[in-house]
Amino acid sequence: MIMGERVKLTRPEGFFETFDRRPGAVKKNMHYCPGCGHGILHKLIAEALADFGILDRTTLISPVGCSVFAYYYFDCFGVQVPHGRSAAAATGLVRANRGSVVIGYQGDGDLAAIGFNNFIQAANRGENYCVFFVNNAIYGMTGGQMAPTSLIGQKTTTSPYGRSEINEGYPLKVSEMVAQLQAPVYVERVSLTSTRNIMKARQAVRKAIKNNIEKKGFSLVEVLSGCPVNLKMNTKQMDEFIDTRMTDYFPLGVYKDESAERQTITYPTPVFDAEKVREALYPDKIGEGVADDYRCGSAIFDRELRIKIAGFGGQGVLSLGLILAAMGKQRNFNVSWLPSYGPEMRGGTANCAIIVNRGTIGSPIVDSNCDLLLILNKPSLEKYLPELGENGVLFYDSSTIEEAPAVKPGQMLFDLNASDIAEAFGNLKCANAVVLGALSAILKARFLDERDAADIDQLVPDALRECFHGKEKIVNMNIEAYRLGQQKMSEKLTD
Ligand SMILES: Cc1ncc(C[n+]2csc(CCOP(=O)(O)OP(=O)(O)O)c2C)c(N)n1
Ligand code: SF4
Ligand SMILES: [Mg+2]
């Protein structure tokens, strides 16, 4: 009880008084193992935040790793990000609020493996935040896999014979790499193995945070830290390992420090034009003579419609998707459009998924239960036909797919030689508008009530005008190709 009181009294004010977010009965201790470096570093940071009086404008970004729950402890703002995404979140946070202090706290797996590109690009841009990089030479949280900083010869669960430079390459010297970049203002490597080293680490933590407060750019403090549990050492052996083996390879010291010379960075004033954002999100309805609250009455619109369009890159697959999405928007549906660009040069497929729903769209992904597949080449047919739902509709371009595919009972099959028609029309690029025409003919003949069938010929030009805003020539050409496709498909349907 008395010990408990002492712990409470020596706790820096940068921590919560009790860690109420921690589940379970233990509300005063951290979740770290005995001998772990994370707790010591937390304490240095918490103390600095309180001493600088910046708790109310600091965001500490918790990573994925043993310090995933750092937000249990710090009495400032907190964001917990996906593995390795600290630098991306930090960039958004500091740019959105130049007066904020942002701390990236990352392990060696999080920073130097999965998140390295994010991290190094943010450092190279000189984003105004500071990173505390806990190098414990191991993936602590997941039970001791090799980290980019594991030492040569170090046995881990994924390097059971010891890390070898031939197989796994050399341990990454992050501080040295960052110090080579022009933008960072301050880079230091410290350790936590003795009171002296902890005091040096304390100064480094303070300097990095101060640089952030004074808007001097990017600072990195690499902290050599112990994970006695996964390195299977007691705390004394752990400190010795850090002081000898780790420090030999990762020498302590200042790698770059321009804190004194650097001026406060002046950032351009961001432009936020609310009206432009509104226009982009909610374009005005284009149609004339159509009620703003037009509600399609056909039964097919009573549930979510899941559409996929696929073909070669350059066939207008993605823009056809955009046109369908615009049609949905024009008629007051919620829509999503998710493009996927295939390796076009190597004969792969480009595709996009469109969802039309009067209610909320849960996910924009269509990878099963597809209601409508519009397929413009053979590889796409092979790839996506299995995704067609029980009563789904398949339309394919018979100019590029010669053999009629086999569909299951209940599924419907339509085709038109859309590319040939577009070519004869004078522009192969209009094949997608021909397909749109064919689709409208199918919808009119089989799926739309009288009112919606009459509406679609007005809706398509409206959607084209939304998509090709101001390019009246392109709009008109597409309307022509659309009408042609519709006529040819209607003829086929009545044959
Ligand atoms: C996208 C993703 N990949 C992998 C994981 C599994 N994972 C969780 S923590 C971790 C490594 C953590 O190691 P480190 O960053 O060194 O932190 P430490 O636990 O050592 O402090 C990994 C690979 C994950 N959570 N998410
Ligand atoms: S596993 Fe290692 S890094 Fe994780 S809390 Fe325990 S000692 Fe610390
Ligand atoms: Mg680690």
XYZ file of C-alpha atoms and ligand atoms in Angstrom:
530
model
C 0.000 0.000 0.000
C 2.772 2.402 0.973
C 4.736 1.379 -2.142
C 1.611 2.027 -4.207
C 1.419 5.541 -2.821
C 5.069 6.193 -3.625
C 4.612 5.061 -7.219
C 1.666 7.382 -7.547
C 3.557 10.337 -6.132
C 6.571 9.891 -8.412
C 4.439 9.549 -11.531
C 5.023 12.396 -14.022
C 2.021 14.650 -14.529
C 2.060 13.781 -18.207
C 0.505 10.447 -17.271
C -3.064 9.907 -16.191
C -3.390 9.565 -12.472
C -4.897 6.120 -12.910
C -4.873 4.193 -16.170
C -8.626 3.832 -16.424
C -8.585 2.787 -20.074
C -6.645 -0.345 -19.136
C -9.109 -3.207 -18.941
C -9.174 -5.360 -15.829
C -8.500 -4.568 -12.214
C -4.955 -3.197 -12.578
C -5.216 0.546 -13.080
C -1.927 1.837 -11.737
C 0.736 -0.230 -13.478
C 1.708 -0.355 -17.101
C 1.321 -3.523 -19.135
C 5.031 -3.850 -19.950
C 7.173 -6.767 -18.743
C 9.740 -6.128 -15.989
C 12.969 -4.805 -17.496
C 11.280 -3.495 -20.634
C 12.557 -0.182 -21.986
C 9.160 1.110 -23.108
C 8.092 2.141 -19.596
C 11.245 4.193 -18.974
C 10.916 6.018 -22.284
C 7.221 6.651 -21.612
C 8.197 8.273 -18.362
C 10.754 10.583 -20.010
C 8.224 11.675 -22.621
C 5.403 12.191 -20.101
C 7.653 14.274 -17.906
C 8.748 16.478 -20.820
C 5.158 17.028 -22.028
C 4.108 18.124 -18.546
C 7.178 20.343 -18.033
C 6.685 22.082 -21.401
C 2.978 22.553 -20.596
C 1.889 21.138 -23.948
C -0.346 18.218 -22.953
C -3.405 19.964 -24.350
C -1.878 20.338 -27.815
C 0.089 17.125 -28.133
C -0.973 13.996 -29.979
C 0.957 10.842 -29.277
C 0.634 8.239 -32.008
C 0.600 4.710 -30.614
C 1.936 2.116 -33.030
C 1.288 -1.591 -33.397
C 3.782 -3.396 -31.207
C 4.140 -3.753 -27.455
C 3.499 -0.015 -27.074
C 0.139 -0.305 -28.863
C -1.559 0.783 -25.638
C 0.598 3.865 -25.036
C -2.655 5.825 -25.105
C -3.682 4.180 -21.822
C -1.026 6.228 -20.096
C -0.415 9.662 -21.626
C -2.740 12.448 -20.599
C -2.675 14.062 -24.059
C -4.453 13.352 -27.325
C -3.823 9.921 -28.755
C -4.218 8.132 -32.046
C -3.631 4.423 -32.491
C -2.662 3.671 -36.070
C -2.322 0.508 -38.184
C 1.073 -1.177 -38.222
C 3.713 1.147 -39.685
C 1.363 4.016 -40.543
C 2.583 6.418 -37.868
C 4.312 8.787 -40.291
C 1.241 9.053 -42.524
C -0.975 9.925 -39.568
C 1.637 12.338 -38.201
C 1.839 14.124 -41.548
C -1.916 14.672 -41.555
C -1.977 15.787 -37.941
C 0.820 18.348 -38.170
C -0.319 19.703 -41.492
C -3.910 20.090 -40.372
C -2.889 21.924 -37.219
C 0.464 23.669 -37.367
C 0.246 24.566 -33.689
C 0.080 20.953 -32.580
C 2.872 18.830 -31.201
C 2.947 15.358 -32.682
C 4.905 12.413 -31.393
C 5.463 9.252 -33.378
C 6.341 6.369 -31.100
C 7.481 3.306 -33.066
C 9.202 -0.039 -32.575
C 11.801 -1.462 -34.942
C 9.284 -3.729 -36.660
C 6.783 -0.915 -36.990
C 9.254 1.740 -38.165
C 12.076 -0.129 -39.908
C 10.088 -2.963 -41.521
C 6.435 -2.478 -42.448
C 6.468 1.307 -42.035
C 9.897 2.176 -43.359
C 8.864 3.886 -46.567
C 6.234 5.984 -44.768
C 8.807 6.899 -42.150
C 11.741 7.764 -44.406
C 9.569 9.841 -46.742
C 8.198 11.852 -43.811
C 11.760 12.370 -42.538
C 12.870 13.422 -46.012
C 10.007 15.905 -46.228
C 11.060 17.291 -42.866
C 7.559 16.981 -41.415
C 7.412 18.951 -38.209
C 7.110 16.167 -35.648
C 9.368 13.966 -33.577
C 9.835 10.232 -33.624
C 10.907 8.093 -30.699
C 12.166 4.880 -32.211
C 12.414 1.974 -29.796
C 15.093 -0.331 -31.141
C 14.953 -3.518 -29.084
C 16.304 -5.656 -31.937
C 13.214 -7.867 -31.958
C 9.493 -8.027 -32.635
C 8.481 -7.962 -28.982
C 4.722 -8.098 -29.172
C 4.452 -11.082 -31.498
C 6.867 -13.267 -29.595
C 10.378 -12.609 -30.811
C 10.628 -12.652 -34.602
C 13.655 -11.119 -36.307
C 13.495 -7.346 -36.694
C 15.366 -5.276 -39.295
C 17.632 -4.278 -36.397
C 18.309 -7.782 -35.016
C 22.059 -8.271 -34.822
C 24.185 -10.615 -36.925
C 24.158 -13.962 -35.132
C 21.109 -13.050 -33.037
C 18.778 -16.006 -32.637
C 15.117 -15.202 -32.990
C 12.095 -17.364 -33.706
C 12.466 -16.604 -37.432
C 16.284 -16.799 -37.477
C 16.769 -19.852 -35.243
C 20.357 -20.359 -36.397
C 21.190 -16.705 -35.866
C 20.781 -13.807 -38.288
C 23.164 -14.158 -41.183
C 24.135 -11.292 -43.463
C 23.966 -13.712 -46.416
C 20.365 -14.720 -45.739
C 18.838 -11.770 -43.941
C 21.136 -8.876 -44.749
C 22.685 -6.449 -42.317
C 20.860 -4.800 -39.407
C 19.459 -1.461 -40.515
C 21.205 1.592 -39.099
C 18.224 3.914 -39.048
C 19.796 6.938 -37.324
C 22.746 6.919 -39.715
C 20.391 6.766 -42.697
C 18.142 9.576 -41.483
C 21.133 11.775 -40.637
C 22.167 11.630 -44.308
C 18.943 13.311 -45.342
C 18.905 17.038 -45.735
C 15.606 17.855 -44.059
C 15.816 16.350 -40.550
C 16.994 18.794 -37.919
C 18.105 16.432 -35.184
C 19.036 12.743 -34.958
C 20.454 11.070 -31.852
C 20.814 7.496 -30.645
C 20.573 6.892 -26.894
C 20.127 3.955 -24.547
C 18.475 3.356 -21.213
C 20.962 1.046 -19.497
C 22.239 3.309 -16.700
C 21.223 6.454 -14.881
C 23.757 8.365 -16.985
C 22.335 6.997 -20.209
C 18.773 7.662 -19.086
C 19.683 11.287 -18.309
C 21.146 11.626 -21.825
C 18.000 10.079 -23.255
C 15.965 12.569 -21.198
C 17.846 15.481 -22.807
C 17.372 13.985 -26.273
C 13.639 13.543 -25.728
C 13.363 17.151 -24.625
C 15.373 18.490 -27.518
C 13.258 16.598 -30.066
C 9.989 17.828 -28.545
C 11.342 21.374 -28.314
C 12.228 21.304 -32.026
C 8.663 20.271 -32.719
C 7.248 23.079 -30.566
C 9.538 25.597 -32.276
C 8.576 24.240 -35.735
C 12.112 23.365 -36.753
C 11.211 20.191 -38.614
C 11.774 16.481 -38.179
C 13.632 15.001 -35.189
C 14.481 11.375 -34.503
C 15.609 9.834 -31.242
C 16.541 6.169 -31.550
C 16.427 4.439 -28.196
C 18.305 1.161 -27.685
C 15.956 -0.650 -25.404
C 15.641 -3.990 -23.665
C 13.238 -6.830 -24.355
C 14.519 -9.335 -21.780
C 11.540 -11.624 -22.305
C 12.134 -12.327 -25.967
C 15.908 -12.200 -25.805
C 15.669 -14.655 -22.917
C 17.940 -12.667 -20.602
C 17.673 -11.283 -17.127
C 17.783 -7.523 -16.827
C 21.507 -7.433 -16.036
C 22.353 -9.547 -19.078
C 20.011 -7.372 -21.110
C 21.810 -4.170 -20.161
C 25.158 -5.795 -20.906
C 23.904 -6.925 -24.310
C 22.823 -3.366 -25.101
C 26.013 -1.793 -23.742
C 28.272 -4.134 -25.704
C 26.749 -5.952 -28.673
C 24.086 -3.422 -29.596
C 26.145 -0.331 -28.901
C 29.054 -1.741 -30.927
C 26.884 -1.968 -33.994
C 24.581 0.962 -33.194
C 26.944 3.526 -31.618
C 25.299 6.035 -29.301
C 25.604 9.714 -30.015
C 24.364 12.698 -31.933
C 24.240 12.020 -35.677
C 22.912 15.387 -36.702
C 21.939 18.490 -34.783
C 21.014 21.719 -36.501
C 18.561 22.717 -33.769
C 20.451 25.895 -32.877
C 20.863 27.153 -36.453
C 17.435 26.283 -37.811
C 14.794 28.978 -38.020
C 11.124 28.325 -37.439
C 9.713 26.996 -40.695
C 7.085 29.230 -42.284
C 4.351 27.140 -43.850
C 2.035 28.357 -46.620
C -1.487 29.150 -45.466
C -3.713 26.250 -46.470
C -6.627 27.019 -48.746
C -9.936 25.525 -47.755
C -12.782 26.407 -50.003
C -15.893 24.848 -48.478
C -17.990 25.652 -51.539
C -15.589 23.812 -53.886
C -15.639 20.766 -51.602
C -19.436 20.804 -51.573
C -19.537 21.111 -55.356
C -17.201 18.150 -55.769
C -19.154 15.983 -53.351
C -22.652 17.008 -54.317
C -22.749 18.227 -57.923
C -25.919 19.997 -58.926
C -28.536 17.883 -60.612
C -28.126 18.422 -64.319
C -31.386 17.117 -65.767
C -34.122 19.449 -66.907
C -37.692 18.587 -66.157
C -36.786 15.847 -63.675
C -37.954 16.338 -60.128
C -35.088 16.801 -57.666
C -36.518 14.043 -55.531
C -37.111 11.590 -58.402
C -37.322 8.092 -57.002
C -36.884 5.135 -59.324
C -39.844 2.836 -58.782
C -38.656 -0.361 -60.515
C -38.384 -3.411 -58.282
C -34.650 -3.935 -59.035
C -33.847 -0.818 -57.029
C -35.408 -2.171 -53.852
C -32.078 -3.634 -52.791
C -28.387 -2.967 -53.251
C -27.135 -3.406 -56.834
C -23.613 -4.751 -57.181
C -21.970 -4.168 -60.526
C -18.564 -5.063 -61.909
C -17.094 -3.920 -65.216
C -13.881 -5.449 -66.530
C -11.786 -5.430 -69.675
C -8.426 -4.345 -71.040
C -7.031 -1.018 -69.955
C -8.007 1.607 -72.536
C -11.436 0.113 -73.262
C -13.134 2.744 -71.135
C -13.934 0.321 -68.330
C -13.300 2.822 -65.565
C -15.169 5.671 -67.219
C -18.152 3.432 -67.916
C -18.185 2.750 -64.175
C -18.050 6.462 -63.460
C -20.989 7.079 -65.799
C -23.081 4.397 -64.061
C -22.166 5.881 -60.683
C -23.116 9.356 -61.935
C -26.470 7.979 -63.131
C -27.103 6.671 -59.625
C -26.140 9.995 -58.076
C -28.367 11.928 -60.461
C -31.312 9.841 -59.289
C -30.643 10.191 -55.552
C -28.981 6.861 -54.832
C -25.881 6.387 -52.733
C -23.150 5.060 -55.002
C -19.577 3.845 -54.746
C -17.014 3.399 -57.520
C -13.884 1.439 -56.804
C -11.338 1.272 -59.631
C -8.605 -1.320 -59.952
C -5.892 -0.766 -62.529
C -4.512 -3.975 -63.953
C -1.072 -4.544 -65.455
C -2.415 -3.436 -68.833
C 0.733 -3.894 -70.873
C 0.847 -7.578 -69.993
C -2.698 -8.355 -71.033
C -4.205 -8.098 -67.583
C -7.506 -6.568 -66.710
C -8.680 -3.224 -65.490
C -11.889 -3.361 -63.539
C -14.138 -1.302 -61.374
C -16.868 -2.089 -58.914
C -19.965 0.061 -58.619
C -22.545 -0.209 -55.897
C -25.901 1.532 -56.101
C -28.005 1.572 -52.992
C -30.754 3.735 -51.608
C -29.452 2.961 -48.138
C -25.949 2.980 -46.722
C -23.187 1.197 -48.618
C -21.184 -0.974 -46.242
C -18.179 -1.747 -48.427
C -17.325 -0.671 -51.988
C -15.850 -4.084 -52.799
C -17.663 -6.409 -55.194
C -16.035 -9.820 -55.171
C -19.084 -12.076 -54.941
C -22.853 -11.928 -55.418
C -22.442 -9.617 -58.348
C -25.797 -8.572 -59.910
C -24.401 -7.293 -63.178
C -21.132 -8.173 -64.888
C -20.135 -6.130 -67.930
C -17.221 -7.961 -69.511
C -15.145 -6.598 -72.370
C -12.385 -9.191 -72.798
C -11.742 -12.883 -72.316
C -9.292 -12.816 -69.364
C -11.866 -10.772 -67.428
C -14.581 -13.267 -68.227
C -12.525 -16.134 -66.846
C -11.582 -14.138 -63.782
C -14.910 -12.619 -62.805
C -17.636 -14.998 -63.988
C -17.358 -16.966 -60.721
C -18.376 -13.780 -58.903
C -21.755 -13.561 -60.643
C -24.621 -14.088 -58.198
C -27.443 -16.632 -58.473
C -29.765 -14.469 -60.575
C -27.053 -12.210 -61.914
C -26.867 -10.749 -65.418
C -23.806 -11.195 -67.618
C -23.246 -8.950 -70.597
C -20.177 -9.526 -72.751
C -18.674 -7.926 -75.831
C -18.915 -10.575 -78.538
C -16.346 -8.750 -80.718
C -13.628 -9.799 -78.283
C -15.164 -12.969 -76.829
C -16.150 -15.345 -79.596
C -17.501 -18.255 -77.631
C -20.626 -17.761 -75.554
C -19.787 -18.486 -71.921
C -21.805 -21.011 -69.969
C -23.852 -19.437 -67.193
C -25.705 -21.220 -64.397
C -29.469 -21.740 -64.385
C -31.105 -18.559 -63.140
C -28.351 -16.314 -64.479
C -29.039 -14.268 -67.620
C -26.718 -13.838 -70.578
C -26.630 -11.009 -73.137
C -24.062 -10.004 -75.714
C -23.410 -7.445 -78.404
C -20.407 -6.894 -80.704
C -19.821 -3.531 -79.061
C -16.202 -2.960 -80.163
C -17.049 -3.738 -83.804
C -19.984 -1.332 -83.653
C -17.783 1.374 -82.119
C -15.108 0.812 -84.749
C -17.645 1.100 -87.567
C -19.002 4.208 -85.858
C -15.530 5.690 -86.233
C -14.130 5.587 -82.714
C -13.193 2.416 -80.873
C -13.020 4.434 -77.680
C -16.793 4.699 -77.778
C -17.185 0.936 -77.208
C -18.072 1.670 -73.592
C -20.887 4.020 -74.656
C -22.157 1.298 -77.008
C -22.166 -1.104 -74.041
C -24.070 1.498 -72.021
C -26.634 1.691 -74.831
C -26.921 -2.091 -74.864
C -27.386 -2.109 -71.116
C -30.146 0.499 -71.301
C -31.948 -1.628 -73.932
C -31.712 -4.690 -71.665
C -32.918 -2.694 -68.660
C -35.827 -1.223 -70.584
C -36.866 -4.585 -72.015
C -36.553 -6.667 -68.869
C -36.096 -4.708 -65.657
C -37.514 -1.170 -65.648
C -41.075 -0.028 -65.112
C -42.558 2.318 -67.679
C -41.583 5.513 -65.893
C -37.940 4.518 -65.312
C -37.672 3.211 -68.882
C -38.781 6.599 -70.197
C -36.378 8.366 -67.820
C -33.188 6.522 -68.754
C -32.691 8.240 -72.112
C -32.677 11.574 -70.334
C -30.587 10.280 -67.461
C -27.691 9.023 -69.596
C -26.929 12.410 -71.240
C -27.168 14.052 -67.794
C -24.648 11.584 -66.370
C -22.350 12.041 -69.381
C -22.473 15.803 -68.862
C -21.529 15.314 -65.213
C -18.596 13.060 -66.128
C -17.297 15.065 -69.108
C -18.115 18.445 -67.679
C -17.673 21.209 -70.283
C -16.588 18.815 -73.076
C -19.749 19.000 -75.141
C -18.142 17.360 -78.226
C -17.227 14.232 -76.237
C -20.656 14.212 -74.588
C -22.407 14.348 -77.960
C -20.214 11.657 -79.503
C -20.932 9.358 -76.564
C -24.659 10.057 -76.744
C -24.594 9.026 -80.404
C -22.675 5.814 -79.663
C -25.052 5.152 -76.767
C -28.085 5.443 -79.032
C -26.445 3.168 -81.572
C -25.746 0.501 -78.938
C -29.293 0.781 -77.650
C -30.767 0.385 -81.130
C -28.594 -2.653 -82.011
C -29.343 -4.366 -78.713
C -33.094 -3.685 -79.002
C -33.045 -5.247 -82.471
C -31.248 -8.295 -81.085
C -33.701 -8.619 -78.201
C -36.712 -8.528 -80.499
C -35.199 -10.990 -83.011
C -0.415 -5.311 -40.955
C 0.110 -6.099 -39.806
N 1.119 -6.971 -40.006
C 1.621 -7.666 -38.970
C 1.110 -7.501 -37.720
C 1.649 -8.324 -36.586
N 2.505 -7.546 -35.698
C 2.022 -7.004 -34.572
S 3.211 -6.235 -33.690
C 4.395 -6.654 -34.818
C 5.839 -6.295 -34.639
C 6.082 -5.372 -33.528
O 7.444 -5.208 -33.344
P 8.081 -3.811 -33.010
O 7.547 -2.777 -33.918
O 9.554 -3.990 -32.993
O 7.508 -3.474 -31.562
P 7.885 -4.094 -30.154
O 6.738 -5.016 -29.851
O 9.194 -4.803 -30.277
O 7.939 -2.927 -29.248
C 3.855 -7.364 -35.865
C 4.627 -7.896 -37.003
C 0.063 -6.566 -37.541
N -0.467 -6.336 -36.347
N -0.423 -5.882 -38.597
S 7.756 -8.378 -24.883
Fe 9.626 -7.185 -24.802
S 9.120 -5.193 -25.711
Fe 7.217 -6.248 -25.206
S 6.660 -5.505 -23.160
Fe 7.786 -7.405 -22.890
S 9.902 -6.757 -22.646
Fe 8.806 -5.034 -23.499
Mg 10.891 -4.257 -31.448
